[in-house]
mmCIF file of C-alpha atoms in Angstrom:
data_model
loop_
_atom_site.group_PDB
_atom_site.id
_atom_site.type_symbol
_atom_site.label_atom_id
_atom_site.label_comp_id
_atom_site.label_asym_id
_atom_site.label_seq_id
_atom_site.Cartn_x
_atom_site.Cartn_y
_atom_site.Cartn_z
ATOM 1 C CA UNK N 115 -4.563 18.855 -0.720
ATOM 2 C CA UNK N 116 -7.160 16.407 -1.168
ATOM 3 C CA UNK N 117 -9.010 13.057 0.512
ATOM 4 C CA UNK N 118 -10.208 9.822 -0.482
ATOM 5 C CA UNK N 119 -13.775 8.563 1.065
ATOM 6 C CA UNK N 120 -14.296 5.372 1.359
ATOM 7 C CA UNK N 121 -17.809 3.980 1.953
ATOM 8 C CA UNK N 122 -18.879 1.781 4.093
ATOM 9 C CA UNK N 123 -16.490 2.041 6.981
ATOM 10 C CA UNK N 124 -17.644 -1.716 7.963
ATOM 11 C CA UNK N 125 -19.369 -3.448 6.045
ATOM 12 C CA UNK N 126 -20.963 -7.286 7.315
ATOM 13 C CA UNK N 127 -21.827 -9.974 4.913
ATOM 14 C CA UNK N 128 -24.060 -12.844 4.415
ATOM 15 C CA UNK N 129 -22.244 -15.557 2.764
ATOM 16 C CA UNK N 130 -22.956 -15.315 -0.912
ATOM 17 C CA UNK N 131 -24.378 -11.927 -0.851
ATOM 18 C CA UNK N 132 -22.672 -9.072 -3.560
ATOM 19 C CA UNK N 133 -21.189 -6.272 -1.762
ATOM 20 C CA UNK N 134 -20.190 -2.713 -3.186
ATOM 21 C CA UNK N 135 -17.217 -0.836 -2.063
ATOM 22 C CA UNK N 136 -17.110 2.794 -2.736
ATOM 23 C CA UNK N 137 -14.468 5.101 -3.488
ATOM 24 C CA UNK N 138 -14.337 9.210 -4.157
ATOM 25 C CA UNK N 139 -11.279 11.422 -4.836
ATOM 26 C CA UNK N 140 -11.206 15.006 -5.397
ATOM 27 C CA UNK N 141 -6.855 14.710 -6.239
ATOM 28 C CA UNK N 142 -8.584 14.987 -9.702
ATOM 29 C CA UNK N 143 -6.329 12.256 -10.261
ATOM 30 C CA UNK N 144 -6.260 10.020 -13.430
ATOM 31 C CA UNK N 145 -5.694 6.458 -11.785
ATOM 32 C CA UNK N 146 -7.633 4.781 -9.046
ATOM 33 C CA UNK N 147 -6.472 1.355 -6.822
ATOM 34 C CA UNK N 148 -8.411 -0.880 -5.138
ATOM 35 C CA UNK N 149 -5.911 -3.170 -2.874
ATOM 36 C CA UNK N 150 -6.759 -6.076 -0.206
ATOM 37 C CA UNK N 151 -4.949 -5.906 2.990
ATOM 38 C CA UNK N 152 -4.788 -8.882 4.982
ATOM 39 C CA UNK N 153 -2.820 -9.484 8.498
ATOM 40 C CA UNK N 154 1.092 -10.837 7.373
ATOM 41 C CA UNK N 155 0.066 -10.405 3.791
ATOM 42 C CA UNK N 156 0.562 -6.850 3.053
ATOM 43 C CA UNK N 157 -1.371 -5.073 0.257
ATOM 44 C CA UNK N 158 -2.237 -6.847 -2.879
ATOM 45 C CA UNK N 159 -3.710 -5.600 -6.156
ATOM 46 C CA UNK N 160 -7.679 -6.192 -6.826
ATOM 47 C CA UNK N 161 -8.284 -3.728 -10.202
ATOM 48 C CA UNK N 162 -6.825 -0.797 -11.115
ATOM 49 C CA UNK N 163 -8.355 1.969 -13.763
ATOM 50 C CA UNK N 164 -5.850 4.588 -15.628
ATOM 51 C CA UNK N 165 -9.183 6.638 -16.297
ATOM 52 C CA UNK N 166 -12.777 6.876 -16.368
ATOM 53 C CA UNK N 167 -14.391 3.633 -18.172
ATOM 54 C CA UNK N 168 -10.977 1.933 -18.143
ATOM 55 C CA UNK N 169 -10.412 -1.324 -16.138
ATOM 56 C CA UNK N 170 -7.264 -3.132 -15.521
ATOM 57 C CA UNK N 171 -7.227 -6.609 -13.261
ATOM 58 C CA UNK N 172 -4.409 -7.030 -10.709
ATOM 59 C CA UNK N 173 -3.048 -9.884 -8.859
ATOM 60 C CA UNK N 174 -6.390 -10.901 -7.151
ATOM 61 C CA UNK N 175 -9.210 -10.171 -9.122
ATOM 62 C CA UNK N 176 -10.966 -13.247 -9.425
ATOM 63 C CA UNK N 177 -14.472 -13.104 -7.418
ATOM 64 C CA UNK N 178 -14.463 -8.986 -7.888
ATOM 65 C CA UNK N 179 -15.423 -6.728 -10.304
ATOM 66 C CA UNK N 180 -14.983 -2.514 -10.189
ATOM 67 C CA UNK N 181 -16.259 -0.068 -12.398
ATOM 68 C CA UNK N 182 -15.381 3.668 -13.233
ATOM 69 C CA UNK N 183 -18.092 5.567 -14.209
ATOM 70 C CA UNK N 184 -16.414 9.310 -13.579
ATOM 71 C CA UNK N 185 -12.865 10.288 -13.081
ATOM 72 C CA UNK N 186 -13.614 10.748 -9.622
ATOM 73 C CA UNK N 187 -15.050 7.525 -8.235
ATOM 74 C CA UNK N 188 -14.267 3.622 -8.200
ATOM 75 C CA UNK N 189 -16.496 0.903 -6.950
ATOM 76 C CA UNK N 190 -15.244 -2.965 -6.236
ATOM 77 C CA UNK N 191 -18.411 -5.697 -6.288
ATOM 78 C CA UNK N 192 -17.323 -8.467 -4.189
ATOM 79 C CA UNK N 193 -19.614 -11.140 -5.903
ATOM 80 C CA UNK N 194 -20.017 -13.729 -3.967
ATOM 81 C CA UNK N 195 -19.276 -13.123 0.069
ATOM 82 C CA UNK N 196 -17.386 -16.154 1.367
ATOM 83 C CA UNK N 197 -18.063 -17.253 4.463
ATOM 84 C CA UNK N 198 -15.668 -16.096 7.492
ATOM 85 C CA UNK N 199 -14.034 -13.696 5.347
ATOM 86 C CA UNK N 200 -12.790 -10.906 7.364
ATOM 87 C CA UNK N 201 -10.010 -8.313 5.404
ATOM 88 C CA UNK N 202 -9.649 -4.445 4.849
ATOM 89 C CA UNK N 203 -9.924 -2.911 1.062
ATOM 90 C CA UNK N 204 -7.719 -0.033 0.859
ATOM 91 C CA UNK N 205 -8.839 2.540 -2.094
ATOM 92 C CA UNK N 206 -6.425 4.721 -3.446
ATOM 93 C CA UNK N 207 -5.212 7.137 -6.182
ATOM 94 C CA UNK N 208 -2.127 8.486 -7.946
ATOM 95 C CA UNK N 209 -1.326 11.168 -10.823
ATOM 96 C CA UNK N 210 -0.922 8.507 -13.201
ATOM 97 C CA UNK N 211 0.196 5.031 -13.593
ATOM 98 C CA UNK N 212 3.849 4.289 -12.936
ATOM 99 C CA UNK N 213 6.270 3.221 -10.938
ATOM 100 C CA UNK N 214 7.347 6.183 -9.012
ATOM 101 C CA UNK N 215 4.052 8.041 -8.565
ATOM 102 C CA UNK N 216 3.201 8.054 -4.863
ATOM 103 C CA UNK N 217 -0.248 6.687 -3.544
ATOM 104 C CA UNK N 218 -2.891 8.254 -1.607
ATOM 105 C CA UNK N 219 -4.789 5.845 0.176
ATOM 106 C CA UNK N 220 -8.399 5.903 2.002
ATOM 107 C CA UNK N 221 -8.995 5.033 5.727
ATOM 108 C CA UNK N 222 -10.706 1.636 4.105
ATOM 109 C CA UNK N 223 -13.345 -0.674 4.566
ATOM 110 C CA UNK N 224 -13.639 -3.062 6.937
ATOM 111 C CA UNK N 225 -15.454 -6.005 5.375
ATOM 112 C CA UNK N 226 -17.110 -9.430 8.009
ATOM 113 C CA UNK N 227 -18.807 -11.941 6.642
ATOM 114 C CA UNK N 228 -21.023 -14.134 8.787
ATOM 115 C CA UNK R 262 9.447 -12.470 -9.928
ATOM 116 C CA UNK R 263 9.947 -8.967 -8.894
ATOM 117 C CA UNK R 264 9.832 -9.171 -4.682
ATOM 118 C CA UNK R 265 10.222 -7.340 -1.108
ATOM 119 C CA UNK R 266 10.567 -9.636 1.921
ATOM 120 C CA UNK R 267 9.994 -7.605 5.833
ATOM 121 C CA UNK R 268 11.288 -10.546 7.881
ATOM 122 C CA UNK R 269 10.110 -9.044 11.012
ATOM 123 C CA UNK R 270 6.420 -9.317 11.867
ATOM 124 C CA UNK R 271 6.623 -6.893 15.019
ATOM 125 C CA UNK R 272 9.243 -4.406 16.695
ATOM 126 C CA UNK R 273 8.453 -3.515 20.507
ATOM 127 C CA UNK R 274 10.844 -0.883 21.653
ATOM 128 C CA UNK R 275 10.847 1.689 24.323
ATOM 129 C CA UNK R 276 10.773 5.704 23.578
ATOM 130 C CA UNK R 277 14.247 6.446 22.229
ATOM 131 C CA UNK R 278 15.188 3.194 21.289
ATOM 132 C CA UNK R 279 17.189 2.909 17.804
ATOM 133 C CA UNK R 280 14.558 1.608 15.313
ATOM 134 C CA UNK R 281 15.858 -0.348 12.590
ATOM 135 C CA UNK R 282 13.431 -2.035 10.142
ATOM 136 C CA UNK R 283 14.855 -4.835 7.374
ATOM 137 C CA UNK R 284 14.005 -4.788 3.945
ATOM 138 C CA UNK R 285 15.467 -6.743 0.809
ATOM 139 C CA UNK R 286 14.239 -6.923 -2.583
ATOM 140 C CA UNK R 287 14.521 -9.198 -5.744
ATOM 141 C CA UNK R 288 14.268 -7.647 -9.129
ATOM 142 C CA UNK R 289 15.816 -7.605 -12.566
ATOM 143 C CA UNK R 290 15.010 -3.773 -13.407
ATOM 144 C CA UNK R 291 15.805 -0.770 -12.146
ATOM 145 C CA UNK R 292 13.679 0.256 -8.779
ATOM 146 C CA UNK R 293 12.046 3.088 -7.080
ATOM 147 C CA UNK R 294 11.638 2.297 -3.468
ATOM 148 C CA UNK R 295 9.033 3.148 -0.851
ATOM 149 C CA UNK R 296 8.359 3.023 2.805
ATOM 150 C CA UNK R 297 5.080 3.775 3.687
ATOM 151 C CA UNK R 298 3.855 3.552 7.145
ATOM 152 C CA UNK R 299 -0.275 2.846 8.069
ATOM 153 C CA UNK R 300 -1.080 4.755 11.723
ATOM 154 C CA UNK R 301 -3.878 2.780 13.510
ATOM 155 C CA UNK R 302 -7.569 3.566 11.473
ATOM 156 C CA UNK R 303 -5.952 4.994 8.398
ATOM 157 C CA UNK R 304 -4.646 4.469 5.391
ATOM 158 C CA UNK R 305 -1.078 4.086 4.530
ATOM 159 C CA UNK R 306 0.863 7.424 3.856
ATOM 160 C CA UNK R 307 4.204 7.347 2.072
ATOM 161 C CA UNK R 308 6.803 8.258 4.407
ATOM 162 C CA UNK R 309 10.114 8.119 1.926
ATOM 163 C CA UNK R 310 11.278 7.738 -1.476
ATOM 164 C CA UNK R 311 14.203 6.445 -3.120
ATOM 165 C CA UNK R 312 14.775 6.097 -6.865
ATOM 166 C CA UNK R 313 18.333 5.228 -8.269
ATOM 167 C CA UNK R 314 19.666 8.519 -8.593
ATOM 168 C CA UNK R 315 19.853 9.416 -5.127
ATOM 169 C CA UNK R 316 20.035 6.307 -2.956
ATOM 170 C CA UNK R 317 18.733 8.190 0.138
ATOM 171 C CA UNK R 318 15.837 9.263 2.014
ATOM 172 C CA UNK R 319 15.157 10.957 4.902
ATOM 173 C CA UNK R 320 11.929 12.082 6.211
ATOM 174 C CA UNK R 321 10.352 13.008 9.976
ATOM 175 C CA UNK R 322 13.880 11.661 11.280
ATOM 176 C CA UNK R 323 13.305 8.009 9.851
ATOM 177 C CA UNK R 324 16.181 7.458 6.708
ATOM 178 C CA UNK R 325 16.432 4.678 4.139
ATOM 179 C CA UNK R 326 19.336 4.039 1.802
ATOM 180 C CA UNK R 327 19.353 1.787 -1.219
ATOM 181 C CA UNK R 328 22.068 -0.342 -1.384
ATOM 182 C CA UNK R 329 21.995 -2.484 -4.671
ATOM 183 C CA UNK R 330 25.217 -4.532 -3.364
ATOM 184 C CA UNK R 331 23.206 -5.922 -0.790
ATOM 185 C CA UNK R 332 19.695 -5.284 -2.146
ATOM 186 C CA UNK R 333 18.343 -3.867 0.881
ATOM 187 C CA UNK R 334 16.233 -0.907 1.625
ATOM 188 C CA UNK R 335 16.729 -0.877 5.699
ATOM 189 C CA UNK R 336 14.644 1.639 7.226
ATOM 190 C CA UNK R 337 16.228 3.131 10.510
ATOM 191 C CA UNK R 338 15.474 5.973 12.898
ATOM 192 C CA UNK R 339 17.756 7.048 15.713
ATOM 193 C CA UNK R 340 15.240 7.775 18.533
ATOM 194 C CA UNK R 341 11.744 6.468 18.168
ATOM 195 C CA UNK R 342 8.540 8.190 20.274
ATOM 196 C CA UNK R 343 5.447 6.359 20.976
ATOM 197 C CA UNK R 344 3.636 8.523 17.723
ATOM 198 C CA UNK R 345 5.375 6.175 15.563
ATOM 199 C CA UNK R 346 4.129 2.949 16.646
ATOM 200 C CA UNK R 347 2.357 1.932 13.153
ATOM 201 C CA UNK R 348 3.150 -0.557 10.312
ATOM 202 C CA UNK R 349 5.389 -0.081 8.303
ATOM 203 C CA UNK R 350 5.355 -0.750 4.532
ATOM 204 C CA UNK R 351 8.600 -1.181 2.748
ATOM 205 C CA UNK R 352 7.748 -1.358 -1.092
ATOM 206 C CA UNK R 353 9.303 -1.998 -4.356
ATOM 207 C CA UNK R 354 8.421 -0.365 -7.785
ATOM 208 C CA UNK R 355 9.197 -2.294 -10.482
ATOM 209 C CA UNK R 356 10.242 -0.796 -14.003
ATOM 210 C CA UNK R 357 8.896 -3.681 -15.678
ATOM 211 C CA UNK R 358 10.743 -2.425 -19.475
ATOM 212 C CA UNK R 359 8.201 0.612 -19.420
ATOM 213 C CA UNK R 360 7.000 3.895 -17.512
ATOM 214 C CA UNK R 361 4.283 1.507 -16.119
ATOM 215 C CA UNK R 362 5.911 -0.818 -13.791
ATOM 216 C CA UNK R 363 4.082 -2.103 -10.820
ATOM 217 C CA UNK R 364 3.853 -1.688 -7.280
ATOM 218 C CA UNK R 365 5.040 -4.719 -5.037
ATOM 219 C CA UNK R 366 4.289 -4.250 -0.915
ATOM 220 C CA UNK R 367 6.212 -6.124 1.569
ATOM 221 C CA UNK R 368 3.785 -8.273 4.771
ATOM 222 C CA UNK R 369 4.764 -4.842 6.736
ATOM 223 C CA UNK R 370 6.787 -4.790 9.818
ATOM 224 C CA UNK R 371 3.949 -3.664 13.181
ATOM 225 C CA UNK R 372 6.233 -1.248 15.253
ATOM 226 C CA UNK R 373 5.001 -0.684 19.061
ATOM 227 C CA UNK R 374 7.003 2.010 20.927
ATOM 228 C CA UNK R 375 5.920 1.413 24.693
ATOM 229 C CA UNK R 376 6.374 5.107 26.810
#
């Protein structure tokens, strides 16, 4: 078996600050999620990455930005903190890309911005 | 656009209640479908799995079937216990024409089983 970390487990804001999200898996799996869970919304898409040094934007990537610099981790920048912003960022990982490949999520990180 | 819609926001039932969770979905390819539940202070956790060759899936008593007729992906369990109270994901997985298709989450449905 293995776990995902997430880091922070809360995380509080100033209002145009840039947060980082962190991420580590030890699956040794090849791609990485980072999703945005918000109450009645489900889970949406923020940037995905197939492998190390590859980037791919999902749904709601606009005022984010990720990087991953070894197979085994995946940051998310929030770049500018808006203000009231409250929502959970789910990391997670799978064998590879596709349709059928199950996820394995982290416990997340609580983000509040003040 | 590919689609799930979870009409129903919260369940409250009582220990041994049926549970029955509703799930449709709108797509033009062939899906793999997913129910992943999210216990309080974790992450989700897929719970079942249903791809087009076996319409089915059972797991920990809770059982899904894939009915393209209707297309619905109902998720029911004869006798719930307060350990399940979570939310429940149902999710779609597109095809989208390649091996790559995407990964499309319902709002979830927020079961509470009250002893």
């Amino acid at each position: 078996g293995g776990i995902i970390t997430q880091t922070p487990k809360f995380l509080i804001g100033q209002e145009g600050q840039k947060l980082t999200l962190k991420c580590q898996q030890n699956f040794n799996h090849d791609t990485m999620y980072w999703y945005r869970q918000d109450s009645g919304k489900g889970l949406r898409l923020i940037y995905y990455s197939i492998t190390e040094n590859d980037l791919q934007k999902g749904d709601l990537s606009e005022g984010y930005d990720a990087s991953r610099e070894k197979k085994s981790s995946f940051s998310l920048t929030v770049t500018s903190a808006q203000k009231n912003e409250m929502a959970v960022f789910l990391c997670a990982s799978s064998i590879a890309r596709g349709n059928q490949n199950t996820l394995y999520f982290g416990a997340g990180t609580r983000l509040s911005v003040l | 656009g590919d689609s799930v819609t979870q009409m129903q926001g919260q369940v409250t039932l009582s220990e041994d209640d049926f549970l029955f969770i509703n799930c449709t979905y709108s797509t033009t390819w062939y899906p793999t479908l997913f129910w992943y539940v999210q216990y309080p202070g974790e992450g989700p956790q897929l719970l079942l799995k249903v791809t087009t060759a076996n319409n089915k899936g059972i797991s920990r008593g809770f059982e899904a079937t894939y009915d393209k007729r209707t297309t619905s992906f109902h998720l029911q369990k004869a006798s719930v216990q307060e350990s399940d109270s979570a939310v429940y994901y149902c999710v779609l997985g597109d095809w989208g024409g390649s091996a790559l298709g995407r990964l499309h989450f319902g709002a979830g449905t927020q079961l509470i089983v009250i002893p």
